[in-house]
Coordinates of C-alpha atoms in Angstrom, one line a residue:
X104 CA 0.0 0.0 0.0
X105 CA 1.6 3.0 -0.8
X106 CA 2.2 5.9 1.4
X107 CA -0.2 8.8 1.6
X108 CA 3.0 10.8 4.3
X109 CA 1.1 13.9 5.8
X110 CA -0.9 13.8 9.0
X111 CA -4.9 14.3 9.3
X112 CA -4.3 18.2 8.8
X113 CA -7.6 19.9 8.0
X114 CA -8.9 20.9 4.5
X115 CA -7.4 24.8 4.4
X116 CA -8.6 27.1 2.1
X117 CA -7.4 27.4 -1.1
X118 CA -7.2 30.7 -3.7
X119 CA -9.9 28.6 -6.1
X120 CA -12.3 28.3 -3.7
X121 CA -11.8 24.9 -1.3
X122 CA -14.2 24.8 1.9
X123 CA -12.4 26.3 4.6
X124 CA -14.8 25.1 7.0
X125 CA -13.3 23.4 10.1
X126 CA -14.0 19.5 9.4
X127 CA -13.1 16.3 11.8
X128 CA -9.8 14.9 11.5
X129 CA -11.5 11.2 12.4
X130 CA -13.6 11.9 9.0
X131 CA -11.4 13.3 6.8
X132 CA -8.0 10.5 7.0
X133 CA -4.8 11.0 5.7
X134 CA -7.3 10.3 2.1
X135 CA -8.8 13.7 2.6
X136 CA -5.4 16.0 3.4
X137 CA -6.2 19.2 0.4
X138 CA -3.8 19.7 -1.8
X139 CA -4.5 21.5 -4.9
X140 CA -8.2 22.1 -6.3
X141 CA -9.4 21.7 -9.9
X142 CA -12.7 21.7 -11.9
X143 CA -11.8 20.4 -14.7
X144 CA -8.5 19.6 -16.9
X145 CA -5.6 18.9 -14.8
X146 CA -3.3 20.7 -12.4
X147 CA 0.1 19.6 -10.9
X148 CA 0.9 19.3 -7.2
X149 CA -1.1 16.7 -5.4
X150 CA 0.3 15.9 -2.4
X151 CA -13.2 -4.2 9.1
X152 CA -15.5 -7.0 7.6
X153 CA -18.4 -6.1 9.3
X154 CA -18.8 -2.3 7.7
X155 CA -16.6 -3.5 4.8
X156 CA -20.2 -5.7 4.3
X157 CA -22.5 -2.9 4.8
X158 CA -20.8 -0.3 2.0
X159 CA -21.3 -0.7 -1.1
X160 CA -18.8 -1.5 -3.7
X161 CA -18.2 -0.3 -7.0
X162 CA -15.8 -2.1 -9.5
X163 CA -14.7 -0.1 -12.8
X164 CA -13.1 -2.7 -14.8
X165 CA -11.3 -2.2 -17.9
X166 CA -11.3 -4.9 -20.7
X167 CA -8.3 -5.3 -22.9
X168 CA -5.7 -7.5 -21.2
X169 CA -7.3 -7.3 -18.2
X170 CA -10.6 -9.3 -18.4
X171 CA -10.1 -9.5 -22.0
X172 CA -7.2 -11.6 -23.6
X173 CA -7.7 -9.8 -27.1
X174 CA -8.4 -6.7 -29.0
X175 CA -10.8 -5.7 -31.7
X176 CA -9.4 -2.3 -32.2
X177 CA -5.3 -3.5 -32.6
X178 CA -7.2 -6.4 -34.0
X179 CA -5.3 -9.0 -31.3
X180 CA -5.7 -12.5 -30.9
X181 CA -5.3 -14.6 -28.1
X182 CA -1.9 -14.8 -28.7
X183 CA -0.5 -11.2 -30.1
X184 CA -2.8 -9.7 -26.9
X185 CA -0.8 -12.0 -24.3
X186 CA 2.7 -11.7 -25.8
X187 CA 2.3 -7.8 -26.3
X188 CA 1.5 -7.9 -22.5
X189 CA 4.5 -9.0 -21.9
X190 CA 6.1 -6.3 -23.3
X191 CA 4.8 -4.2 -21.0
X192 CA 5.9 -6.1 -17.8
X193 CA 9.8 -7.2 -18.7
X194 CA 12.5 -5.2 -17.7
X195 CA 16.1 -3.9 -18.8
X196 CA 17.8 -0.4 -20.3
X197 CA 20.2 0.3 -22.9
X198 CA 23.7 0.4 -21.3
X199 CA 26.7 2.5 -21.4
X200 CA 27.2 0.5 -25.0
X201 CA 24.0 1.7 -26.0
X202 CA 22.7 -2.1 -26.6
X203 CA 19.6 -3.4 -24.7
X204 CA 20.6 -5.2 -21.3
X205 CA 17.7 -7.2 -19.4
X206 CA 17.5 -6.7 -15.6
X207 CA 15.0 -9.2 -15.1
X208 CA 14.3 -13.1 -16.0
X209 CA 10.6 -13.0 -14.8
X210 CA 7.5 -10.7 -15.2
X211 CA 6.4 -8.1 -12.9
X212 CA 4.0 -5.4 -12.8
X213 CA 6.9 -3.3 -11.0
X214 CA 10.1 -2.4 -12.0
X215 CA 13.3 -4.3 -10.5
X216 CA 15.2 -1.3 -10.0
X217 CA 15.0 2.8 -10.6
X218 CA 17.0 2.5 -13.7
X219 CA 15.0 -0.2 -15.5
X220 CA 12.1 0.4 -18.3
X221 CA 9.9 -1.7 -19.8
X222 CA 10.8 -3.3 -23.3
X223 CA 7.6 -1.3 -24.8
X224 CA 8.0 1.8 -23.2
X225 CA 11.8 1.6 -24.4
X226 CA 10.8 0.1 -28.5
X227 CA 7.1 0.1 -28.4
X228 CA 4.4 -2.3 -30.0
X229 CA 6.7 -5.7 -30.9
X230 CA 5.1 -8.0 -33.0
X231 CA 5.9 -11.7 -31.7
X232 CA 8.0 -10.3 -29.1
X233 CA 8.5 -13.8 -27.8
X234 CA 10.0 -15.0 -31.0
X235 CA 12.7 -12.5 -31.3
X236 CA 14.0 -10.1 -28.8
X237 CA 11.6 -11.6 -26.0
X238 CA 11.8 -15.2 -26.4
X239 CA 13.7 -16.0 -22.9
X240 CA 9.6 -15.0 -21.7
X241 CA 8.4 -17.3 -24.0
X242 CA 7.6 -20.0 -21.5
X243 CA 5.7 -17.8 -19.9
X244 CA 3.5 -16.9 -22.7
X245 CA 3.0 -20.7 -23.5
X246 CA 1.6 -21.7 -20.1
X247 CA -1.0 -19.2 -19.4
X248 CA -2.0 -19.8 -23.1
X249 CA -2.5 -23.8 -21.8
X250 CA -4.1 -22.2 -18.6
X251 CA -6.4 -19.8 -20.7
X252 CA -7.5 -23.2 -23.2
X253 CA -11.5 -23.6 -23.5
X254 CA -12.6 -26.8 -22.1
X255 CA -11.9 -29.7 -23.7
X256 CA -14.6 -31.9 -25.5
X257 CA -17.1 -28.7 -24.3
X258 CA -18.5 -27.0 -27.8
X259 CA -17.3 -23.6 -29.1
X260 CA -19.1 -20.7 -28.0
X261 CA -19.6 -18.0 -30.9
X262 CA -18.7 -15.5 -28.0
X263 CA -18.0 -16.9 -25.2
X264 CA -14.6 -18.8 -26.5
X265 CA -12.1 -17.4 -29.1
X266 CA -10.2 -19.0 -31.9
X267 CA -6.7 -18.6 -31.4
X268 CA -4.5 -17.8 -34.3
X269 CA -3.1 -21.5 -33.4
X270 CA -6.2 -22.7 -34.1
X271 CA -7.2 -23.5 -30.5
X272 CA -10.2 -22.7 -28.9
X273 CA -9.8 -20.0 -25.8
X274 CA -11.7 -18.5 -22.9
X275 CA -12.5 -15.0 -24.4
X276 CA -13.2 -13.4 -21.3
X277 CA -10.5 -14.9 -18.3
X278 CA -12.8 -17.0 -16.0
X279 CA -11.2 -15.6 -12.7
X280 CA -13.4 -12.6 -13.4
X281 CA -17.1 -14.8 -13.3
X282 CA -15.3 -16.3 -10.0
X283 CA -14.8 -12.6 -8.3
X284 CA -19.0 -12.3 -9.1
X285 CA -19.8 -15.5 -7.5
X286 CA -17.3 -14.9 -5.1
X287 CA -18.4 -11.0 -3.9
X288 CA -22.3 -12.9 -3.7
X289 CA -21.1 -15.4 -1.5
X290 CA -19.9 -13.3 1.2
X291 CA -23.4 -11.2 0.7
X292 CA -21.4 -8.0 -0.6
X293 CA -23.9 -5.5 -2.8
X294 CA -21.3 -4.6 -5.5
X295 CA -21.6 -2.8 -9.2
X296 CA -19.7 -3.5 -11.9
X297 CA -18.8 -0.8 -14.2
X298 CA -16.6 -1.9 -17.5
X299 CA -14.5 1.1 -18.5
X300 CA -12.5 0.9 -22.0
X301 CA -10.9 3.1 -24.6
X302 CA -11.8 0.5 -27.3
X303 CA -14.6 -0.8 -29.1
X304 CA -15.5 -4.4 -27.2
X305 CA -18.0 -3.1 -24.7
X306 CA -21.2 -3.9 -26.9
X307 CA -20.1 -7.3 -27.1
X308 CA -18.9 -8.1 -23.2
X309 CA -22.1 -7.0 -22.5
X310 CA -24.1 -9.1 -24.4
X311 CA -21.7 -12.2 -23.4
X312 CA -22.4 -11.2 -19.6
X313 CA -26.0 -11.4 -20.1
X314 CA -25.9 -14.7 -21.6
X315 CA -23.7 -16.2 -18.5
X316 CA -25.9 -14.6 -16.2
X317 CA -29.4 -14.5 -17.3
X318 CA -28.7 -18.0 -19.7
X319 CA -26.3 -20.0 -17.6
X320 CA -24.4 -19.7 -21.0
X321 CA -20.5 -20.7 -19.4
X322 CA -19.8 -24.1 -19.4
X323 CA -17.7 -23.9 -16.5
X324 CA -20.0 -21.5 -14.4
X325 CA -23.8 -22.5 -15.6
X326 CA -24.6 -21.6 -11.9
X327 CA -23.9 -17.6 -12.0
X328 CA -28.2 -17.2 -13.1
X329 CA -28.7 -18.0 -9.5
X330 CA -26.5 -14.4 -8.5
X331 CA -29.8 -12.1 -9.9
X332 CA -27.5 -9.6 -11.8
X333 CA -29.0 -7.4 -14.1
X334 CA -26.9 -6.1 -17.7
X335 CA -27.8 -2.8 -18.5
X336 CA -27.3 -3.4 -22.3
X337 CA -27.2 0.5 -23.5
X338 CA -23.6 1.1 -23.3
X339 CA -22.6 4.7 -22.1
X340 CA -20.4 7.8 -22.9
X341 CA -17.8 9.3 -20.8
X342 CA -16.6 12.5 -22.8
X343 CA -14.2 15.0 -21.5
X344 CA -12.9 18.5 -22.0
X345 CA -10.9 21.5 -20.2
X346 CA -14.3 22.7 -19.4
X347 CA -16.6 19.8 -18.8
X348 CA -16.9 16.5 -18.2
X349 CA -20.2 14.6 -19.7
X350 CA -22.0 11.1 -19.0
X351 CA -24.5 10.0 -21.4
X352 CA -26.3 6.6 -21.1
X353 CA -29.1 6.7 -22.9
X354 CA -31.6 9.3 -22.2
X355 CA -29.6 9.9 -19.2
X356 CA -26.8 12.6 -19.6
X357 CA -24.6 14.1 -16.6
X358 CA -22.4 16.8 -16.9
X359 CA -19.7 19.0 -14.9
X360 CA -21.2 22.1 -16.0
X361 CA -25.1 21.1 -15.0
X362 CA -24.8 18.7 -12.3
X363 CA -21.4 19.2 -10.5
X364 CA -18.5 16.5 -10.2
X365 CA -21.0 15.5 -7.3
X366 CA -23.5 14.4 -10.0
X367 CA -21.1 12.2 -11.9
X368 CA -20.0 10.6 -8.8
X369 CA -24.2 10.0 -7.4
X370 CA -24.8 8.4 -10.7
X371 CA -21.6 5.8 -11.2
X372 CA -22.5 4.9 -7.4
X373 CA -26.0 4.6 -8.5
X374 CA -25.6 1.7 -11.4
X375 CA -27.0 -1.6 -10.2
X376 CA -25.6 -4.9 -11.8
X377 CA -23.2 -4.8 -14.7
X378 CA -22.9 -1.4 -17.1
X379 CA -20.9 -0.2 -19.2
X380 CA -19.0 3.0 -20.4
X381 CA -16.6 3.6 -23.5
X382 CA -14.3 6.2 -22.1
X383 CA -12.6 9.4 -23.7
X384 CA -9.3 7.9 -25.8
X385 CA -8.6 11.1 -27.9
X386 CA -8.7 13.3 -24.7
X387 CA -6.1 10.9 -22.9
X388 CA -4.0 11.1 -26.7
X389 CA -3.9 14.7 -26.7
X390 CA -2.6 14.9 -23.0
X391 CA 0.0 12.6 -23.6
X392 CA -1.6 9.6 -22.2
X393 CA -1.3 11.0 -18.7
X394 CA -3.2 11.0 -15.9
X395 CA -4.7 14.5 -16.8
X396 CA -6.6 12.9 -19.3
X397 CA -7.1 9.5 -18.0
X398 CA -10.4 7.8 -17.3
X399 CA -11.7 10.0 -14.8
X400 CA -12.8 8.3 -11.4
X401 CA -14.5 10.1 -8.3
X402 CA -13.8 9.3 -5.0
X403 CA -15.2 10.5 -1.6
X404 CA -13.8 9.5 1.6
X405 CA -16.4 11.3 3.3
X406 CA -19.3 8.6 1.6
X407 CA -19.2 6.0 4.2
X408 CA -21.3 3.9 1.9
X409 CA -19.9 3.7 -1.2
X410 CA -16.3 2.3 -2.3
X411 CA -14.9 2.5 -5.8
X412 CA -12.2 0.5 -7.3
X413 CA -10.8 0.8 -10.3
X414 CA -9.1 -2.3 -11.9
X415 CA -6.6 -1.5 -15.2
X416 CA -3.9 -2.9 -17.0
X417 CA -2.6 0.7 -17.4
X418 CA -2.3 2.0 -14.0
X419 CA 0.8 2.8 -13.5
X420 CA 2.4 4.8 -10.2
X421 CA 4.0 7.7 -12.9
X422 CA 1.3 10.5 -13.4
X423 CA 2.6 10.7 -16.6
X424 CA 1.8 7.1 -17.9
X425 CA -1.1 6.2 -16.7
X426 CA -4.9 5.8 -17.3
X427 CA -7.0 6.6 -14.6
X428 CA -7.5 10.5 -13.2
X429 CA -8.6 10.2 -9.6
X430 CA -10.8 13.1 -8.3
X431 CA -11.2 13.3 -4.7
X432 CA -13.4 15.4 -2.8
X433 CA -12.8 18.5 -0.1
X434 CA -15.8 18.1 2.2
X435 CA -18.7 15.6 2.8
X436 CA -21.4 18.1 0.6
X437 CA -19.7 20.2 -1.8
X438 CA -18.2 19.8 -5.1
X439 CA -14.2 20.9 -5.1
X440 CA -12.2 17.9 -6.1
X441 CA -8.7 17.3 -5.8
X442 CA -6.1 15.7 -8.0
X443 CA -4.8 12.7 -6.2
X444 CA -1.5 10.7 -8.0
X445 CA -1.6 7.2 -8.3
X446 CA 1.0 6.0 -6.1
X447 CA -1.4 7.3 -3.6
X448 CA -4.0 5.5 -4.4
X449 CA -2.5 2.1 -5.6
X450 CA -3.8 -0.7 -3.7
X451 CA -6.8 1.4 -1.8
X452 CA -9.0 2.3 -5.0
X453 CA -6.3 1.1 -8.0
X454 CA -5.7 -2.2 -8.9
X455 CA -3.0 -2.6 -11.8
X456 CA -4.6 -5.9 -13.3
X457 CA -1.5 -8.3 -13.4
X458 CA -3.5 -10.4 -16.7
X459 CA -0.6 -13.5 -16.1
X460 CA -1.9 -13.7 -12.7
X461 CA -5.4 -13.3 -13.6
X462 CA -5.1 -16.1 -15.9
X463 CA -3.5 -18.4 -13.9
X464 CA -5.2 -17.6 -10.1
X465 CA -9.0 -18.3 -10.0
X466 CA -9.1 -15.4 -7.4
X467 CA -6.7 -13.2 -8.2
X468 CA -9.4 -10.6 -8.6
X469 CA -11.1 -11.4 -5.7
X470 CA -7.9 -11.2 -3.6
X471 CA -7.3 -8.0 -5.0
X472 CA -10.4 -6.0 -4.4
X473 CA -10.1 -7.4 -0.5
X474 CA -7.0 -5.9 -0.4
X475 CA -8.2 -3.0 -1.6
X476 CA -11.4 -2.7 0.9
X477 CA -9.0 -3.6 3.7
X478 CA -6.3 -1.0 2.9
X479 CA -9.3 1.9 2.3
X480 CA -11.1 1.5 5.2
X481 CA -7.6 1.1 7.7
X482 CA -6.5 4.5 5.4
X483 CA -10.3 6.7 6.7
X484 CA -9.4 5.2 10.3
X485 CA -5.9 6.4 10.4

């Protein structure tokens, strides 16, 4: 869990306007310590069972190579999607000789030391990386492709399984994710899921998620009708701007402008059973895929009812490449927000979705929004 470093100091008044009201320092947490104030765009300088049962928890999940082992829009099998993940989570730098030099023998979502990069930040998109400059990783890419295999003598599924460019038959969607639903019913949690992606999948997860819950369509989890989820089929809008952020699902639209940050953050806590929202990619292009135009995610510490998570591939703990904006909020009723970096956040509301593990541990996701829960709620007490 990262470190949040301050004390429980309380909210001071800032020159754009924060709520210099005196506030608790039991409510607030180290989560709540001000910092800078925005309203839109971004600005630098951020500085227990029982009631983790009775709040409510809200899981944004991103697709590719996080539930998804593929991608329409790079147009990714099975196979390109896993090995480009790789990519992103083997390590080296270019020595004093100016050649490549690995630092690491294994995946991680971290990097083994301050000097190391990843072999896509460092050379980008690799076709069959594993093949060529990758292949000491190639082992690892050939057993979660085993581990990821459809079941055996079990029919194809037009979208439930995927067709490999081996030819062999795959798990499109990674089953550890129907296990965190039957899992979070089991221990009697009320939970939303929210599926949050750049690309052009969402239609098609969503119609796949009504057929394993409302069919009994997955071979390997027939039972998940008996969890009562509704699939809000109408996939939604998240657009945003220096001046405005807008949510539009349907005939529903929420802006910045009309209905606060505070409006965006009621509605997203609002959505029962599974939804869906295709997020802003040309807004998170044009600031450098950053943080200040990542997927924009409210929190509020002060919301004792309410938790949200977000689970990504692409968080990262540098601002300046990641995915997710968090925007946290000054006092329990008003709407100033503040900026809050990743590494403070990693582990209480973001989860960087490790996909080898998620292939390969039937709970990995499960574990990972407990540690979350556990984490936030030890964080507010602090």
């Amino acid at each position: 869990m990262a470190d949040f470093g301050g004390s429980n100091s309380l909210i001071s008044k800032h020159d754009e306007g924060v709520n210099s009201s005196t506030l608790p320092a039991s409510d607030l947490g180290r989560l709540q310590t001000a910092s800078v104030t925005v309203s839109t765009g971004c600005q630098p300088g951020f500085t227990t069972p029982n009631q983790e049962l009775n709040k409510r928890t809200v899981l944004h999940v991103d697709l590719n190579s996080t539930i998804l082992v593929s991608d329409a829009v790079t147009c990714q099998g099975t196979i390109a999607a896993l090995d480009y993940f790789l990519t992103t989570v083997t390590w080296g730098k270019i020595n004093k000789h100016g050649k490549w030099e690995w630092l690491s023998d294994s995946p991680s979502l971290l990097p083994p030391s301050g000097e190391a990069v990843s072999y896509y930040s460092q050379f980008g998109r690799t076709p069959a990386f594993t093949s060529g400059p990758g292949r000491r990783f190639r082992k690892y890419l050939d057993e979660h492709l085993d581990l990821l295999l459809w079941p055996e003598g079990v029919k194809a599924d037009r979208e439930l399984s995927s067709r490999g460019e081996d030819g062999r038959l795959y798990h499109w969607i990674v089953p550890s994710f129907f296990q965190l639903l039957k899992d979070l019913r089991q221990e009697n949690r009320d939970f939303s899921i929210v599926f949050r992606t750049f690309g052009t999948d969402l239609q098609r997860v969503l119609r796949v998620m009504n057929r394993a819950l409302n069919e009994g369509a997955h071979p390997l989890f027939p039972d998940l009708i008996d969890l009562k989820l509704t699939v809000n089929m109408n996939p939604g809008k998240i657009r945003c701007g220096k001046k405005k952020m807008v949510l539009s699902q349907g005939q529903h639209q929420v802006s910045t402008t009309v209905d606060g940050e505070r409006g965006l953050y009621n509605y997203l806590s609002s959505v029962q059973g599974l939804a869906g929202f295709q997020d802003h990619f040309d807004w998170w292009a044009q600031n450098k895929f950053s943080t200040c135009g990542g997927k924009p995610m409210w929190i509020n510490p002060f919301d004792k009812t309410v938790q949200h998570i977000f689970i990504d591939d692409n968080i990262r703990q540098k601002d300046e490449d990641t995915i997710v904006q968090p925007r946290v909020f000054l006092d329990p009723d008003g709407d100033q927000i503040r900026l809050a970096s990743t590494s403070e956040l990693y582990d209480l509301t973001l989860v960087q979705t490790d996909l080898l593990k998620a292939i390969s541990d039937p709970h990995y996701f499960t574990e990972r929004v407990h540690i979350c829960l556990e984490n936030y709620e030890r964080t507010l007490q602090q």
